[in-house]
Backbone as a chain_set.jsonl record, in Angstrom:
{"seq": "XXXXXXXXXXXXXXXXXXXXXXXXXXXXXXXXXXXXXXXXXXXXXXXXXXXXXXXXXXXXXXXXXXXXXXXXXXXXXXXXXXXXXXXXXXXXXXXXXXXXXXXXXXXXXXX", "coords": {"N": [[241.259, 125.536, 55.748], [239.392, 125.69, 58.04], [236.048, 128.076, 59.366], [235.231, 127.023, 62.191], [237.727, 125.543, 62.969], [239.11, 128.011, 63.603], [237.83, 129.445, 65.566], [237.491, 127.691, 67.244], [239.995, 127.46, 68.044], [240.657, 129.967, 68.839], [239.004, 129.937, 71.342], [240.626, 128.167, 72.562], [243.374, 129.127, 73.446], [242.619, 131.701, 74.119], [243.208, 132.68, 77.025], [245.922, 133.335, 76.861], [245.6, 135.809, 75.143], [245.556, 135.749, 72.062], [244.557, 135.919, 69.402], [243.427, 134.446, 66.886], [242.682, 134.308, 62.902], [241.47, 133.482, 59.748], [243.857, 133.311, 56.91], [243.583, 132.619, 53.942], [244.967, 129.828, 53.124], [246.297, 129.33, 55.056], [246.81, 129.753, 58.759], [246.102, 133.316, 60.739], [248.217, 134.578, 63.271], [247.752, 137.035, 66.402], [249.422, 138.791, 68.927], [250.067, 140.315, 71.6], [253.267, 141.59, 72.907], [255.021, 142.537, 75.54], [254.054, 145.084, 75.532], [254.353, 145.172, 72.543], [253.088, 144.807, 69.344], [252.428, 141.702, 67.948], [252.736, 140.014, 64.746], [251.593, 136.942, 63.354], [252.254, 134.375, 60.704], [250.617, 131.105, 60.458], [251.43, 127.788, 58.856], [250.675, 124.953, 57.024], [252.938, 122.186, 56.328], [252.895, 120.374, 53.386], [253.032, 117.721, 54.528], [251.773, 117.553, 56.705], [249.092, 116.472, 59.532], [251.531, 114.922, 60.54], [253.9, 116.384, 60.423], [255.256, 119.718, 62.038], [253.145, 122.307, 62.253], [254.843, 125.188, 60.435], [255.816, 128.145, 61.64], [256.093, 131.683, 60.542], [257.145, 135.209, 61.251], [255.26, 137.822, 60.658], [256.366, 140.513, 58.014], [256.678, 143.213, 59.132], [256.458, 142.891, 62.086], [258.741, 141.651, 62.282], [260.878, 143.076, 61.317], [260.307, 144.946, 63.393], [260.911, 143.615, 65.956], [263.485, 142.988, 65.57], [266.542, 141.233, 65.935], [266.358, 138.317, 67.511], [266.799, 135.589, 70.154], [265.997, 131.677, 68.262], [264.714, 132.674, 66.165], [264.628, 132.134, 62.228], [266.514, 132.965, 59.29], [264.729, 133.265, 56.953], [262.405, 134.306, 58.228], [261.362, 132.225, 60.274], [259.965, 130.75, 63.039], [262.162, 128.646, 65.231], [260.879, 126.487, 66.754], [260.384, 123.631, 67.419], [262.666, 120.639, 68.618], [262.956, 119.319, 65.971], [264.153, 116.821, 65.959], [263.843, 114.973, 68.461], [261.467, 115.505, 69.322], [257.945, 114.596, 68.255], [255.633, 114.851, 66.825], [251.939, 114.317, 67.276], [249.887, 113.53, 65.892], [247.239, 112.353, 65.951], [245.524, 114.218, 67.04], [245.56, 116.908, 65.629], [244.11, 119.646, 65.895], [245.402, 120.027, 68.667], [247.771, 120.271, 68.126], [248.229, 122.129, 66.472], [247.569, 124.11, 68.102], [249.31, 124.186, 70.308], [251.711, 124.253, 69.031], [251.102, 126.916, 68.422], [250.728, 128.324, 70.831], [253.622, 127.692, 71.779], [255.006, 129.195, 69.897], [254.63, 132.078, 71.164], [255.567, 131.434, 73.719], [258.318, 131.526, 73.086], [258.758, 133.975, 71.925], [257.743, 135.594, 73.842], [259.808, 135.258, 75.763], [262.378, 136.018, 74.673], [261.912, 138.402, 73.899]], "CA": [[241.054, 126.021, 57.075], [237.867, 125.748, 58.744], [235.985, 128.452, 60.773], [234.835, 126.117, 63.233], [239.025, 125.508, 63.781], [239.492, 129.114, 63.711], [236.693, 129.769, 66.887], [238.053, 126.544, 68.884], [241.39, 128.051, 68.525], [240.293, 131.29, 69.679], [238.477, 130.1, 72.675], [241.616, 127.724, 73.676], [243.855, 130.446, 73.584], [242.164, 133.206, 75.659], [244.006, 132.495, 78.609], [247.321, 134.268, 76.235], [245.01, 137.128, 74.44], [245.656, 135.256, 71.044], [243.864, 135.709, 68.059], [243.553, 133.695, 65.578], [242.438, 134.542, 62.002], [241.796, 132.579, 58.58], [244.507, 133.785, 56.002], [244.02, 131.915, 52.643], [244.585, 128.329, 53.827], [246.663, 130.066, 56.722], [246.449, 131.132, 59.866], [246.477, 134.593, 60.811], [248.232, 135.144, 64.633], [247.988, 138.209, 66.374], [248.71, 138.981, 69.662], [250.572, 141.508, 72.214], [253.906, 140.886, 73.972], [255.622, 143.762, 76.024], [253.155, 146.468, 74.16], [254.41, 145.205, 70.724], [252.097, 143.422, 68.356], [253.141, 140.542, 67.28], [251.93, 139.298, 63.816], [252.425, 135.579, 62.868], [251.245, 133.437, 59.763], [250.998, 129.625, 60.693], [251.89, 127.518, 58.08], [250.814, 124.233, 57.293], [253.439, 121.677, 55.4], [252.212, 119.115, 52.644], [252.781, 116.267, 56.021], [250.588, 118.108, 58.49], [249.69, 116.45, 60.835], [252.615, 114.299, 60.501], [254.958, 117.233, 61.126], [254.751, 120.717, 63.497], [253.2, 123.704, 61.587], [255.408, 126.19, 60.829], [255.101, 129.748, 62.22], [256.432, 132.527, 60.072], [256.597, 136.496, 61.274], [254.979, 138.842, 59.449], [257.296, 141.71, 57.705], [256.487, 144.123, 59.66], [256.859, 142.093, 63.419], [260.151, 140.889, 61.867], [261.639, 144.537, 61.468], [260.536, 145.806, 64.575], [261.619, 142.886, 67.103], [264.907, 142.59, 65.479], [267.024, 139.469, 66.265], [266.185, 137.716, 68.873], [266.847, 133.886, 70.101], [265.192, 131.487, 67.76], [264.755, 133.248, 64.572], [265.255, 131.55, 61.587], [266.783, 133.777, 58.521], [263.333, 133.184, 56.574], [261.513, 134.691, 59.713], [260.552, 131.438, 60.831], [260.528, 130.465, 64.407], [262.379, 127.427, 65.791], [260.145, 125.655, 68.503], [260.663, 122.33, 68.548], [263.62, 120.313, 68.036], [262.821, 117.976, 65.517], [265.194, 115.076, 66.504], [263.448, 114.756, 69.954], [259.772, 116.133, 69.754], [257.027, 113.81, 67.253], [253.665, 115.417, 66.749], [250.489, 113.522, 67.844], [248.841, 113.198, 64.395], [246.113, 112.028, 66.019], [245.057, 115.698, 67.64], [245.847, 117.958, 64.958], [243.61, 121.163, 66.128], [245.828, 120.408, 69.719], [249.092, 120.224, 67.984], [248.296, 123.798, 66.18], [247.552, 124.65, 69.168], [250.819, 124.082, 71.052], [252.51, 125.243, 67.882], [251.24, 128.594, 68.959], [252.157, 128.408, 72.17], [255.362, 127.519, 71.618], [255.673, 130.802, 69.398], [254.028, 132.517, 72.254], [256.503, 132.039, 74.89], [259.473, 131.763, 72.824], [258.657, 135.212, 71.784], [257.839, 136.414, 75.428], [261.26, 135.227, 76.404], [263.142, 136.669, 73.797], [261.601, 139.849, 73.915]], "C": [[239.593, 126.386, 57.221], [237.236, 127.311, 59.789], [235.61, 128.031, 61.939], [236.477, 126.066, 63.566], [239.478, 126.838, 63.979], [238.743, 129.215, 65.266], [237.268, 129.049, 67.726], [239.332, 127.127, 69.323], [241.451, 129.157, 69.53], [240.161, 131.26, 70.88], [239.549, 128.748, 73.405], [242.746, 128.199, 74.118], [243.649, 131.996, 74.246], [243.011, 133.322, 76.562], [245.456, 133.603, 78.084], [246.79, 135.587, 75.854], [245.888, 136.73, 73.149], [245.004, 135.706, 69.843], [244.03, 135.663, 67.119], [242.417, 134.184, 64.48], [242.374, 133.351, 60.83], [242.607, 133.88, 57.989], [244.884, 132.682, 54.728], [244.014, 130.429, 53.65], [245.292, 128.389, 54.992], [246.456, 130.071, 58.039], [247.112, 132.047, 60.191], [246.933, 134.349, 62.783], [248.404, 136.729, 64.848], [247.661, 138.17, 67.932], [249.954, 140.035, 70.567], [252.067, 141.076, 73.322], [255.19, 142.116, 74.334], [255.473, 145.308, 75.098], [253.323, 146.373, 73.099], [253.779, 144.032, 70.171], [252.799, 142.943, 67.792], [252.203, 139.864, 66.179], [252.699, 138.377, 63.461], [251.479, 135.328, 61.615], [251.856, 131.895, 59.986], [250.77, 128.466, 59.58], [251.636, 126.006, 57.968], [251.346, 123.17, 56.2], [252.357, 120.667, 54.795], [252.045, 117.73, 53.845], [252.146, 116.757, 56.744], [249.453, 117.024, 58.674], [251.023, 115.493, 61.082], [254.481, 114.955, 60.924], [254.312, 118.602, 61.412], [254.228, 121.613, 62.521], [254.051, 124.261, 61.612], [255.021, 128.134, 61.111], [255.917, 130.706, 61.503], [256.158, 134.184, 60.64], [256.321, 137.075, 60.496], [256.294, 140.023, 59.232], [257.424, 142.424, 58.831], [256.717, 143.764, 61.278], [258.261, 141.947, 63.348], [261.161, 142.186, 61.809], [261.334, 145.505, 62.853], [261.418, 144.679, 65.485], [263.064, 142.442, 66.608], [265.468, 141.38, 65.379], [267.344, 139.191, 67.126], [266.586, 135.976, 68.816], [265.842, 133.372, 69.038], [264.379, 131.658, 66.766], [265.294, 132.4, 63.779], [265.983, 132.813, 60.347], [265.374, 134.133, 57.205], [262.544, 133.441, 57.353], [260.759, 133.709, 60.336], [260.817, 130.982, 62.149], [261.183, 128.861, 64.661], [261.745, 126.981, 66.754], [260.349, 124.342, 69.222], [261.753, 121.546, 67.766], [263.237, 118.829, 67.308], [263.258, 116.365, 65.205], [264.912, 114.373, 67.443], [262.318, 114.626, 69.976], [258.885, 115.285, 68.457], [255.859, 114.004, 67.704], [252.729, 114.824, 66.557], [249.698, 113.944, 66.671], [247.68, 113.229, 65.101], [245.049, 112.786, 66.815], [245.906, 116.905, 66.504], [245.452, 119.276, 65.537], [244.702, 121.392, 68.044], [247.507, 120.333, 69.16], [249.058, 121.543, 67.493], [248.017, 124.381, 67.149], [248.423, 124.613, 70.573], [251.539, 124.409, 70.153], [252.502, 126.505, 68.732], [251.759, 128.911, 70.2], [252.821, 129.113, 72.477], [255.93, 128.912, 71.491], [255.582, 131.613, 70.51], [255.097, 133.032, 73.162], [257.722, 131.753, 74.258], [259.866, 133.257, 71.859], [258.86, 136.261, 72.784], [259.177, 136.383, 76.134], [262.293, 135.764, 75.598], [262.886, 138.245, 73.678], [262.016, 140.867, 74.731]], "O": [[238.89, 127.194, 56.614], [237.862, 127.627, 60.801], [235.695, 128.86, 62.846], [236.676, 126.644, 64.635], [240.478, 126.841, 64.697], [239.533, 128.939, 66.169], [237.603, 129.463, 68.836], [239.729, 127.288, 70.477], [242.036, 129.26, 70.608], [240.737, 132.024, 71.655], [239.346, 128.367, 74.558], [243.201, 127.756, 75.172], [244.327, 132.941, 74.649], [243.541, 134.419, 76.737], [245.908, 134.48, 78.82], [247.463, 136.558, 76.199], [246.966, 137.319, 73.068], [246.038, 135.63, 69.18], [244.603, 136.454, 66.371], [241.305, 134.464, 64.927], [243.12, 132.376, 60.929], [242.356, 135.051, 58.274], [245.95, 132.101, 54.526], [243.273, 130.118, 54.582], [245.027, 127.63, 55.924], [245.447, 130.738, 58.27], [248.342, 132.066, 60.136], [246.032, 133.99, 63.541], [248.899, 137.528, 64.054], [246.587, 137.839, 68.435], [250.808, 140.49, 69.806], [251.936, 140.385, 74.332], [256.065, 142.472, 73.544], [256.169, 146.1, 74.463], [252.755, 147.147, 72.328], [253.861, 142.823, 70.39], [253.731, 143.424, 67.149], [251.159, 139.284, 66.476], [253.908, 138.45, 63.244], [250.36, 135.81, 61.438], [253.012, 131.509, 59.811], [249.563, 128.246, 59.473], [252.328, 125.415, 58.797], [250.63, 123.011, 55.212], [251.342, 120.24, 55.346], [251.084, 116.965, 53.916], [251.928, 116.086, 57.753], [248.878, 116.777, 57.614], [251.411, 115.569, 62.248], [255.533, 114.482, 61.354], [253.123, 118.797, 61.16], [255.093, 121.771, 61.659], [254.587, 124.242, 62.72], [254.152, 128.93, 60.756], [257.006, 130.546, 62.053], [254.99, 134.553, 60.519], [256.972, 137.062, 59.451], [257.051, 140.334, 60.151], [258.399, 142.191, 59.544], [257.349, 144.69, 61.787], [258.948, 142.121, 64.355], [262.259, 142.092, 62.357], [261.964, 146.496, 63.223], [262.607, 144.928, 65.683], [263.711, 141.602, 67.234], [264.908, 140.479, 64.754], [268.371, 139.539, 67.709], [266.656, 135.279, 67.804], [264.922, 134.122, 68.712], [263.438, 130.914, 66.491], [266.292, 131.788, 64.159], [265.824, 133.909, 60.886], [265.234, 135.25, 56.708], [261.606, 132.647, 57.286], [259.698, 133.984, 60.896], [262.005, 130.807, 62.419], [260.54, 127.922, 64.192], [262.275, 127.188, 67.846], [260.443, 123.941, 70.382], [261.862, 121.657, 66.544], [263.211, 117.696, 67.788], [262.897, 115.357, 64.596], [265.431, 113.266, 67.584], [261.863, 113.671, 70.605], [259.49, 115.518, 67.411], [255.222, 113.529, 68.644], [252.506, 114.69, 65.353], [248.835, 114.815, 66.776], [246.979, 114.218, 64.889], [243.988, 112.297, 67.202], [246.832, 117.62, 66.886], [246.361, 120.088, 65.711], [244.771, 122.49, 68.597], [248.388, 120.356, 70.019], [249.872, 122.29, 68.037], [248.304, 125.573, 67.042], [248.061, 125.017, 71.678], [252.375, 125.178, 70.627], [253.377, 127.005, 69.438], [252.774, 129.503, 70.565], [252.961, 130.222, 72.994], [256.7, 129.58, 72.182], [256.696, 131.93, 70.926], [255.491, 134.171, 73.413], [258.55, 131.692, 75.167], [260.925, 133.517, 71.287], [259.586, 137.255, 72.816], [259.591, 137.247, 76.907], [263.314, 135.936, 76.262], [263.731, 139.086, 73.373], [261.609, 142.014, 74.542]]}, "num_chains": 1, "name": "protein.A"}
């Protein structure tokens, strides 16, 4: 993980109040949704870009917001249904960046 993809992320994400972090080869999310911080770590498999990042909550996000839609039992979020949805390899920094999103508002709606 680059900081040059960390910064682009940042500044295509504003529009949510996002921020993105490096964590190890990671990324760090962090951002605010009905006054409760929401910490993510985004996750990227051995196929990336070939398949979606995954988004993991942090501990601590994961014990306050409870269980909500879309949870996995490993605190990982479900976003996209992978029988239907095939990730545009060929824009990686815009596919992590609809990853988040995703988490985004399937957080905001669950919340």
């Amino acid at each position: 993980m680059t900081d040059d993809l960390v910064n682009i992320l940042n500044q295509q994400l504003t529009d949510l109040k996002i921020n993105v972090s490096q964590k190890e080869e990671n990324i760090g999310i962090v951002f605010t949704v009905d006054s409760k911080e929401i910490e993510l770590v985004c996750k990227f498999p051995d196929a990336f870009p070939y398949v979606f990042p995954k988004i993991f909550l942090s501990e601590k996000t994961y014990n306050e917001i409870g269980s909500i839609p879309h949870i996995n039992s490993d605190s990982s979020l479900c976003l996209f249904d992978a029988e239907k949805v095939i990730p545009n390899f060929t824009a990686p920094v815009k596919l992590i960046e609809e990853t988040i999103r995703q988490a985004y508002h399937v957080l905001e709606a669950g919340i």
